[in-house]
Coordinates of C-alpha atoms and ligand atoms in Angstrom, one line a residue:
X1 CA -37.8 -116.5 -64.7
X2 CA -35.3 -119.3 -64.1
X3 CA -31.7 -118.1 -64.4
X4 CA -30.5 -121.0 -66.5
X5 CA -32.4 -123.4 -68.6
X6 CA -31.9 -127.0 -67.5
X7 CA -30.5 -129.4 -70.0
X8 CA -33.1 -132.1 -70.5
X9 CA -32.3 -135.6 -71.7
X10 CA -34.8 -138.3 -72.7
X11 CA -33.8 -141.9 -72.0
X12 CA -35.7 -144.7 -73.7
X13 CA -34.9 -148.2 -72.5
X14 CA -37.1 -151.0 -71.4
X15 CA -34.6 -152.2 -68.7
X16 CA -35.1 -150.5 -65.4
X17 CA -31.5 -151.1 -64.2
X18 CA -30.1 -149.4 -67.4
X19 CA -32.4 -146.4 -66.8
X20 CA -31.3 -146.2 -63.2
X21 CA -27.6 -146.4 -64.0
X22 CA -27.9 -143.8 -66.8
X23 CA -30.0 -141.5 -64.7
X24 CA -27.5 -141.5 -61.8
X25 CA -24.6 -140.8 -64.2
X26 CA -26.4 -137.9 -65.9
X27 CA -28.0 -136.4 -62.8
X28 CA -24.5 -136.2 -61.3
X29 CA -23.5 -134.1 -64.3
X30 CA -26.4 -131.7 -63.7
X31 CA -28.7 -132.9 -66.5
X32 CA -32.4 -133.3 -66.0
X33 CA -33.4 -136.9 -67.0
X34 CA -36.8 -138.2 -68.2
X35 CA -37.1 -141.9 -68.5
X36 CA -39.4 -143.7 -71.0
X37 CA -39.8 -147.5 -70.8
X38 CA -41.2 -148.0 -74.2
X39 CA -41.1 -146.4 -77.7
X40 CA -44.7 -145.3 -77.2
X41 CA -43.8 -143.5 -73.9
X42 CA -40.8 -141.9 -75.5
X43 CA -42.9 -140.4 -78.3
X44 CA -45.5 -139.2 -75.8
X45 CA -42.8 -137.4 -73.7
X46 CA -41.3 -135.7 -76.8
X47 CA -44.7 -134.6 -77.9
X48 CA -45.3 -133.0 -74.6
X49 CA -42.1 -131.1 -74.2
X50 CA -38.8 -130.1 -75.5
X51 CA -35.6 -132.1 -75.0
X52 CA -31.9 -131.4 -75.7
X53 CA -31.0 -135.0 -76.4
X54 CA -32.4 -138.5 -76.6
X55 CA -30.6 -141.6 -75.6
X56 CA -32.3 -144.6 -77.2
X57 CA -32.0 -148.3 -76.8
X58 CA -32.2 -150.0 -80.1
X59 CA -33.5 -153.3 -78.8
X60 CA -36.8 -153.7 -77.1
X61 CA -38.1 -157.0 -75.8
X62 CA -40.7 -157.6 -78.5
X63 CA -38.0 -157.6 -81.1
X64 CA -34.5 -158.2 -79.6
X65 CA -32.2 -158.6 -82.5
X66 CA -33.1 -156.6 -85.6
X67 CA -33.3 -153.3 -83.9
X68 CA -36.3 -152.4 -86.1
X69 CA -38.4 -151.0 -83.3
X70 CA -35.5 -148.8 -82.2
X71 CA -35.0 -147.5 -85.7
X72 CA -38.6 -146.8 -86.1
X73 CA -38.7 -144.9 -82.9
X74 CA -35.7 -142.9 -83.9
X75 CA -37.3 -141.8 -87.1
X76 CA -40.5 -140.8 -85.4
X77 CA -38.6 -138.8 -82.8
X78 CA -36.7 -137.0 -85.5
X79 CA -39.9 -136.3 -87.4
X80 CA -41.2 -134.6 -84.3
X81 CA -38.1 -132.6 -83.7
X82 CA -35.6 -132.6 -86.6
X83 CA -32.9 -130.8 -84.6
X84 CA -33.0 -133.3 -81.7
X85 CA -29.7 -135.2 -81.4
X86 CA -30.2 -138.9 -80.9
X87 CA -27.6 -141.2 -79.4
X88 CA -28.3 -144.9 -79.8
X89 CA -27.3 -147.7 -77.5
X90 CA -27.3 -151.4 -78.3
X91 CA -26.1 -154.5 -76.5
X92 CA -25.0 -156.4 -79.6
X93 CA -22.0 -155.0 -81.2
X94 CA -22.5 -155.0 -84.9
X95 CA -20.9 -152.7 -87.4
X96 CA -24.0 -153.0 -89.6
X97 CA -26.3 -151.9 -86.7
X98 CA -24.1 -148.8 -86.1
X99 CA -24.0 -147.9 -89.7
X100 CA -27.7 -148.3 -90.1
X101 CA -28.4 -146.1 -87.0
X102 CA -26.1 -143.4 -88.3
X103 CA -27.7 -143.6 -91.7
X104 CA -31.1 -143.0 -90.2
X105 CA -30.0 -139.9 -88.4
X106 CA -28.4 -141.0 -85.1
X107 CA -25.6 -138.7 -84.2
X108 CA -23.5 -141.2 -82.3
X109 CA -23.5 -144.8 -81.3
X110 CA -22.8 -146.4 -77.9
X111 CA -22.3 -150.0 -77.1
X112 CA -23.5 -151.6 -73.9
X113 CA -22.0 -152.0 -71.4
X114 CA -20.9 -148.4 -72.0
X115 CA -17.9 -146.5 -70.8
X116 CA -19.1 -143.7 -68.6
X117 CA -16.5 -141.2 -69.7
X118 CA -17.1 -141.9 -73.4
X119 CA -20.9 -141.6 -73.0
X120 CA -20.6 -138.3 -71.2
X121 CA -18.3 -136.9 -73.9
X122 CA -20.8 -138.0 -76.6
X123 CA -23.7 -136.4 -74.7
X124 CA -21.9 -133.1 -74.1
X125 CA -20.7 -132.8 -77.7
X126 CA -24.1 -133.4 -79.1
X127 CA -25.8 -131.0 -76.8
X128 CA -23.3 -128.3 -77.6
X129 CA -23.7 -128.8 -81.3
X130 CA -27.5 -128.6 -81.0
X131 CA -27.3 -125.4 -79.0
X132 CA -25.1 -123.9 -81.7
X133 CA -27.4 -125.0 -84.5
X134 CA -30.4 -123.5 -82.6
X135 CA -28.6 -120.3 -81.9
X136 CA -27.7 -119.8 -85.5
X137 CA -31.3 -120.5 -86.6
X138 CA -32.5 -118.1 -84.1
X139 CA -30.1 -115.4 -85.2
X140 CA -31.2 -115.8 -88.8
X141 CA -34.8 -115.4 -87.9
X142 CA -34.2 -112.6 -85.5
X143 CA -32.0 -110.7 -87.9
X144 CA -34.8 -108.5 -89.2
X145 CA -35.7 -107.5 -85.7
X146 CA -32.2 -106.8 -84.4
X147 CA -31.1 -103.4 -83.5
X148 CA -28.7 -102.5 -86.2
X149 CA -25.4 -100.7 -85.5
X150 CA -24.3 -99.2 -82.2
X151 CA -26.4 -98.5 -79.1
X152 CA -28.1 -95.1 -79.6
X153 CA -26.7 -92.0 -77.9
X154 CA -28.2 -91.2 -74.6
X155 CA -27.6 -87.5 -74.1
X156 CA -28.3 -85.3 -71.1
X157 CA -27.0 -83.9 -67.8
X158 CA -30.4 -83.1 -66.2
X159 CA -30.6 -84.7 -62.8
X160 CA -33.2 -87.2 -63.9
X161 CA -31.1 -88.4 -66.8
X162 CA -27.9 -88.7 -64.8
X163 CA -29.8 -90.7 -62.2
X164 CA -31.3 -92.9 -65.0
X165 CA -27.9 -93.6 -66.4
X166 CA -26.7 -94.6 -62.9
X167 CA -29.7 -96.9 -62.4
X168 CA -29.1 -98.5 -65.8
X169 CA -25.4 -99.2 -64.9
X170 CA -26.4 -100.7 -61.6
X171 CA -29.3 -102.9 -62.7
X172 CA -28.3 -103.9 -66.2
X173 CA -26.2 -106.9 -65.3
X174 CA -29.0 -108.5 -63.2
X175 CA -31.8 -110.3 -64.9
X176 CA -34.4 -108.0 -63.2
X177 CA -37.4 -107.0 -65.2
X178 CA -37.4 -103.3 -66.1
X179 CA -40.4 -101.2 -66.8
X180 CA -39.7 -97.9 -68.5
X181 CA -42.4 -95.2 -68.3
X182 CA -42.6 -91.8 -70.0
X183 CA -44.5 -89.9 -72.7
X184 CA -44.0 -90.5 -76.4
X185 CA -40.5 -89.7 -77.7
X186 CA -38.8 -89.4 -74.2
X187 CA -36.2 -92.1 -75.0
X188 CA -37.7 -95.3 -73.7
X189 CA -36.3 -97.3 -76.5
X190 CA -32.9 -95.8 -76.0
X191 CA -33.0 -96.8 -72.3
X192 CA -34.0 -100.4 -73.3
X193 CA -31.1 -100.6 -75.7
X194 CA -28.7 -99.5 -73.0
X195 CA -30.0 -101.9 -70.4
X196 CA -29.4 -104.7 -72.9
X197 CA -26.0 -103.4 -74.0
X198 CA -24.7 -103.2 -70.4
X199 CA -26.0 -106.6 -69.5
X200 CA -24.3 -110.0 -69.7
X201 CA -26.8 -110.8 -72.5
X202 CA -25.3 -108.2 -74.8
X203 CA -23.9 -110.8 -77.2
X204 CA -27.4 -112.2 -77.6
X205 CA -30.4 -110.7 -79.4
X206 CA -32.4 -107.8 -78.2
X207 CA -35.9 -108.4 -79.7
X208 CA -38.5 -105.7 -79.8
X209 CA -42.2 -106.4 -80.0
X210 CA -44.8 -103.7 -80.1
X211 CA -47.5 -105.2 -77.9
X212 CA -50.2 -102.8 -78.9
X213 CA -50.2 -102.4 -82.6
X214 CA -51.6 -105.9 -83.6
X215 CA -54.8 -107.8 -83.5
X216 CA -54.9 -110.3 -80.6
X217 CA -54.4 -113.5 -82.6
X218 CA -51.5 -112.1 -84.5
X219 CA -49.9 -110.6 -81.4
X220 CA -50.1 -114.0 -79.8
X221 CA -48.3 -115.7 -82.6
X222 CA -45.8 -112.9 -82.8
X223 CA -45.0 -113.5 -79.1
X224 CA -45.0 -117.3 -79.0
X225 CA -44.8 -118.4 -82.6
X226 CA -47.1 -121.0 -84.1
X227 CA -47.0 -124.4 -85.7
X228 CA -48.2 -125.2 -89.2
X229 CA -51.9 -125.5 -89.3
X230 CA -52.5 -123.6 -86.0
X231 CA -54.8 -121.3 -88.0
X232 CA -55.8 -120.8 -91.6
X233 CA -52.8 -118.8 -92.7
X234 CA -50.3 -120.8 -90.7
X235 CA -48.6 -122.6 -93.6
X236 CA -45.3 -123.1 -91.9
X237 CA -44.0 -123.3 -88.4
X238 CA -43.0 -119.8 -87.2
X239 CA -40.7 -118.9 -84.3
X240 CA -42.0 -116.2 -82.0
X241 CA -40.3 -113.3 -80.2
X242 CA -39.8 -115.3 -77.0
X243 CA -37.9 -118.0 -78.7
X244 CA -35.9 -115.4 -80.8
X245 CA -34.9 -113.7 -77.6
X246 CA -33.9 -116.9 -75.8
X247 CA -30.8 -116.1 -73.7
X248 CA -31.2 -112.5 -74.7
X249 CA -33.6 -109.6 -74.0
X250 CA -37.2 -109.1 -75.0
X251 CA -38.4 -105.5 -75.2
X252 CA -42.2 -105.3 -75.0
X253 CA -43.1 -101.8 -76.2
X254 CA -46.5 -100.2 -75.5
X255 CA -47.3 -102.9 -72.9
X256 CA -50.4 -101.2 -71.7
X257 CA -52.1 -101.9 -75.1
X258 CA -51.6 -105.7 -74.8
X259 CA -55.0 -107.5 -75.0
X260 CA -56.1 -108.9 -71.6
X261 CA -56.1 -112.5 -72.8
X262 CA -52.5 -112.2 -74.0
X263 CA -51.5 -110.5 -70.7
X264 CA -52.6 -113.7 -68.9
X265 CA -50.5 -115.9 -71.2
X266 CA -47.5 -113.6 -70.9
X267 CA -47.8 -113.7 -67.1
X268 CA -47.7 -117.5 -67.2
X269 CA -44.6 -117.6 -69.3
X270 CA -42.9 -115.1 -67.0
X271 CA -43.8 -117.2 -63.9
X272 CA -42.7 -120.5 -65.3
X273 CA -40.2 -119.9 -68.0
X274 CA -42.2 -122.4 -70.1
X275 CA -44.1 -121.6 -73.3
X276 CA -45.8 -123.3 -76.2
X277 CA -46.2 -122.2 -79.8
X278 CA -49.8 -121.4 -80.8
X279 CA -51.4 -124.6 -82.0
X280 CA -49.0 -126.9 -80.1
X281 CA -49.1 -128.2 -76.5
X282 CA -45.4 -128.9 -76.6
X283 CA -43.6 -127.1 -73.8
X284 CA -40.5 -125.1 -74.6
X285 CA -38.2 -123.5 -72.1
X286 CA -37.0 -119.9 -72.6
X287 CA -34.6 -117.9 -70.7
X288 CA -35.5 -114.3 -71.4
X289 CA -34.9 -110.9 -69.7
X290 CA -38.0 -108.8 -70.2
X291 CA -37.9 -105.0 -70.5
X292 CA -41.3 -103.3 -71.1
X293 CA -42.3 -99.7 -71.8
X294 CA -45.4 -97.7 -71.7
X295 CA -46.6 -94.1 -71.9
X296 CA -49.8 -95.0 -70.0
X297 CA -50.3 -94.8 -66.3
X298 CA -50.5 -98.5 -65.4
X299 CA -52.2 -98.0 -62.0
X300 CA -55.0 -96.2 -63.9
X301 CA -55.2 -99.0 -66.4
X302 CA -55.4 -101.5 -63.6
X303 CA -58.2 -99.6 -61.9
X304 CA -60.1 -99.5 -65.2
X305 CA -59.7 -103.3 -65.6
X306 CA -57.5 -103.0 -68.7
X307 CA -54.3 -104.2 -67.2
X308 CA -53.5 -107.1 -64.8
X309 CA -52.0 -106.1 -61.5
X310 CA -50.2 -109.4 -61.1
X311 CA -48.5 -108.8 -64.5
X312 CA -47.4 -105.4 -63.4
X313 CA -45.6 -106.9 -60.4
X314 CA -43.8 -109.3 -62.7
X315 CA -42.7 -106.4 -65.0
X316 CA -41.8 -103.7 -62.6
X317 CA -38.9 -105.1 -60.5
X318 CA -37.1 -101.9 -61.6
X319 CA -39.0 -98.8 -62.8
X320 CA -37.3 -96.1 -64.9
X321 CA -39.3 -93.0 -65.5
X322 CA -38.2 -90.6 -68.2
X323 CA -39.6 -87.1 -67.6
X324 CA -40.9 -85.1 -70.6
X325 CA -38.5 -82.8 -72.3
X326 CA -40.3 -79.7 -71.0
X327 CA -39.3 -80.8 -67.5
X328 CA -35.6 -81.0 -68.4
X329 CA -35.1 -77.9 -70.5
X330 CA -31.5 -77.7 -69.5
X331 CA -30.9 -80.7 -71.9
X332 CA -32.5 -79.1 -74.9
X333 CA -29.4 -77.4 -76.1
X334 CA -27.1 -80.5 -75.9
X335 CA -29.8 -82.6 -77.6
X336 CA -30.4 -80.0 -80.4
X337 CA -26.6 -79.9 -81.1
X338 CA -26.4 -83.6 -81.1
X339 CA -29.2 -83.9 -83.7
X340 CA -27.7 -81.0 -85.7
X341 CA -24.5 -82.9 -86.0
X342 CA -26.3 -85.9 -87.3
X343 CA -28.5 -84.2 -89.8
X344 CA -26.0 -81.7 -91.1
X345 CA -23.8 -84.6 -92.0
X346 CA -26.6 -86.6 -93.5
X347 CA -27.8 -83.8 -95.7
X348 CA -24.3 -82.5 -96.4
X349 CA -24.9 -79.0 -95.1
X350 CA -22.2 -76.8 -93.7
X351 CA -24.4 -75.8 -90.6
X352 CA -22.6 -76.0 -87.3
X353 CA -24.7 -74.0 -84.9
X354 CA -28.0 -72.3 -83.9
X355 CA -28.7 -68.6 -83.9
X356 CA -29.7 -67.1 -80.5
X357 CA -33.3 -66.7 -81.7
X358 CA -33.5 -70.4 -82.7
X359 CA -32.1 -71.5 -79.4
X360 CA -34.6 -69.2 -77.5
X361 CA -37.5 -70.6 -79.6
X362 CA -36.5 -74.2 -78.8
X363 CA -36.1 -73.3 -75.1
X364 CA -39.6 -71.8 -75.1
X365 CA -41.3 -74.6 -77.0
X366 CA -43.6 -77.1 -75.3
X367 CA -42.3 -80.3 -77.0
X368 CA -45.4 -82.5 -76.7
X369 CA -43.6 -85.0 -78.8
X370 CA -40.5 -84.7 -76.6
X371 CA -37.0 -85.7 -77.9
X372 CA -38.4 -87.2 -81.0
X373 CA -40.1 -84.0 -81.9
X374 CA -36.9 -82.1 -81.3
X375 CA -35.0 -84.4 -83.6
X376 CA -37.6 -83.9 -86.3
X377 CA -37.7 -80.1 -85.8
X378 CA -33.9 -80.0 -86.2
X379 CA -34.0 -82.3 -89.2
X380 CA -36.6 -80.1 -90.9
X381 CA -34.6 -77.0 -90.1
X382 CA -31.5 -78.4 -91.6
X383 CA -33.5 -79.2 -94.8
X384 CA -35.1 -75.7 -94.8
X385 CA -31.9 -73.8 -94.3
X386 CA -30.4 -72.1 -97.4
X387 CA -27.6 -74.1 -99.0
X388 CA -24.9 -71.7 -97.7
X389 CA -26.3 -71.2 -94.2
X390 CA -23.9 -72.0 -91.4
X391 CA -26.4 -71.7 -88.6
X392 CA -30.0 -72.5 -87.9
X393 CA -32.4 -69.5 -87.5
X394 CA -35.7 -69.5 -85.7
X395 CA -37.6 -69.3 -89.0
X396 CA -36.0 -72.6 -90.2
X397 CA -37.4 -74.3 -87.1
X398 CA -41.0 -73.4 -87.7
X399 CA -41.9 -73.9 -84.0
X400 CA -45.3 -72.2 -84.1
X401 CA -46.8 -73.7 -81.0
X402 CA -45.0 -71.9 -78.2
X403 CA -45.3 -72.8 -74.5
X404 CA -47.0 -70.6 -71.9
X405 CA -48.8 -67.5 -72.9
X406 CA -46.7 -66.7 -75.9
X407 CA -48.7 -68.7 -78.4
X408 CA -50.0 -66.9 -81.4
X409 CA -53.7 -66.2 -81.3
X410 CA -55.7 -68.8 -83.3
X411 CA -57.1 -66.2 -85.6
X412 CA -53.6 -65.4 -86.8
X413 CA -52.9 -68.9 -87.9
X414 CA -53.9 -70.9 -90.9
X415 CA -56.5 -73.6 -90.2
X416 CA -53.9 -76.3 -90.5
X417 CA -51.5 -74.6 -88.0
X418 CA -54.4 -73.9 -85.6
X419 CA -55.3 -77.6 -85.7
X420 CA -51.8 -78.6 -85.1
X421 CA -51.4 -76.2 -82.1
X422 CA -54.7 -77.4 -80.7
X423 CA -53.9 -81.1 -81.1
X424 CA -50.4 -80.6 -79.5
X425 CA -52.1 -78.9 -76.5
X426 CA -54.6 -81.6 -76.0
X427 CA -51.9 -84.2 -76.3
X428 CA -49.7 -82.4 -73.8
X429 CA -52.7 -82.2 -71.4
X430 CA -53.1 -85.9 -71.5
X431 CA -49.4 -86.5 -70.8
X432 CA -48.8 -87.7 -74.4
X433 CA -51.4 -90.4 -74.2
X434 CA -52.7 -90.8 -77.7
X435 CA -55.7 -92.8 -76.7
X436 CA -57.0 -90.3 -74.3
X437 CA -56.2 -87.3 -76.6
X438 CA -58.1 -89.1 -79.5
X439 CA -61.0 -89.6 -77.2
X440 CA -61.2 -85.9 -76.2
X441 CA -60.7 -84.8 -79.9
X442 CA -63.4 -87.2 -81.0
X443 CA -61.2 -88.8 -83.6
X444 CA -59.9 -92.3 -84.0
X445 CA -56.5 -93.2 -82.7
X446 CA -55.2 -94.0 -86.1
X447 CA -56.4 -90.7 -87.5
X448 CA -54.7 -88.9 -84.7
X449 CA -51.5 -91.0 -85.3
X450 CA -51.5 -89.9 -88.9
X451 CA -51.8 -86.2 -88.0
X452 CA -49.0 -86.6 -85.4
X453 CA -46.8 -88.2 -88.1
X454 CA -47.5 -85.3 -90.4
X455 CA -46.3 -82.9 -87.7
X456 CA -43.3 -85.0 -87.0
X457 CA -44.5 -85.5 -83.4
X458 CA -44.6 -89.3 -83.8
X459 CA -42.9 -91.8 -86.0
Ligands
ATP1 N1 -31.4 -88.7 -74.3 C1 -31.4 -88.9 -75.6 N2 -30.2 -88.6 -76.3 C2 -30.2 -88.8 -77.6 N3 -31.2 -89.2 -78.4 C3 -32.4 -89.4 -77.7 C4 -32.5 -89.3 -76.3 N4 -33.8 -89.6 -76.0 C5 -34.4 -89.9 -77.1 N5 -33.6 -89.8 -78.2 C6 -33.9 -90.1 -79.6 O1 -35.2 -89.6 -79.8 C7 -36.0 -90.5 -80.6 C8 -37.2 -91.0 -79.8 O2 -36.7 -91.8 -78.7 P1 -37.4 -93.2 -78.4 O3 -37.8 -93.9 -79.6 O4 -36.4 -94.0 -77.5 O5 -38.7 -92.7 -77.6 P2 -39.8 -93.6 -76.9 O6 -40.0 -93.1 -75.5 O7 -39.6 -95.0 -77.1 O8 -41.1 -93.1 -77.8 P3 -42.5 -93.9 -78.1 O9 -43.2 -93.9 -76.8 O10 -43.1 -93.0 -79.1 O11 -42.1 -95.2 -78.6 C9 -35.1 -91.6 -81.0 O12 -34.6 -91.2 -82.3 C10 -34.0 -91.5 -80.0 O13 -32.8 -92.0 -80.5
MG2 MG1 -40.6 -96.4 -78.3

């Protein structure tokens, strides 16, 4: 993805020497210039792609004095893109013309022959204003998706976690794509938040999109936005995650579940930095750092024809793998204490610690739902504990499915508990992959999700 988005200026003038002079001046300042020699050509250019500013001549040869053609063009350009700043130029100096141009929406007015310095100042000012307007619009729309409050805690001293923290510090400031892998509840979203927080994009939005939970058409419009009329329900223009995340970070969660067709579109945007809203062919430029996450094994998905290999190579410049909690048991205690602090405060209980039997039960548990399951177990225990309790006992935790050979025999359990134990085992065997577990259990993915939510294994 390009590092910086070029600033693009459209020049409409029917005199080649004027276009050449302006082009040289603007190119020198690092702008990208697109000339149009007629009003029709200017409209075509704007329909085809996004510009930061238009510089328009008010007088075309067919109609050299009234400026009517120039005014018409200006209005049509502004109808196409209401936020586009338009600077008008004219050879005749008339206050009336200037006033009329401003009344019709021009941002500034330049007389020919122009003064280079004054023209550049006008261009720079309008572009900065436009960027500020766009940024605030984007922030408004993005607000609902923004991570609220501080970056979440990332607890742990297990070797894998220490190493992960070092990797994050090292790679966060670059724009490298990051792929985070790991079972459900291992902290992938926490890592994504930290990569963003330690990057130079931290002042910009971090936008999260779940790539798997939506129907293909809806997912596409979530990702790229749509224009009014693009499909039956598209009553207004809508900005998508890519545009919301412009200059910031886009977190694509559950990337393995993204439909193939959408994978192709995503790949194209990542390769070119160009996108279009659904229902529009107008090219927009986005500057986005992509972080993605999955609990699936992408090489397996690729072999099965469900994931594009070329997309994987765009996403996995850096790979961060979070091991399951059962493989970093040394962190269970610190994590449990961390969650205890949070929930004791939230539910106003005087609990400050765990009994030895509670700690032993947590150490022995399999944690198929990983850190999230631990958080839920502690929350439940805090709620279950007697009002005056100052510590959590094993009975408050209700961790019935123990790891290894310690599990209670199925015939000692209620049907519900037996089902839970069984489902957790199947889930653990499939590395937390809900799709595979559901397949083996012969139930639908959504039914399995509901069960897991009941157990507090998933959110
Ligand atoms: N190392 C950690 N320190 C503190 N809290 C953590 C840690 N890892 C995970 N959590 C907490 O556990 C919960 C689950 O983490 P998170 O949502 O990041 O998991 P995930 O890997 O994205 O799961 P899923 O695949 O289900 O989306 C969150 O509340 C998160 O804040
Ligand atoms: Mg997640």
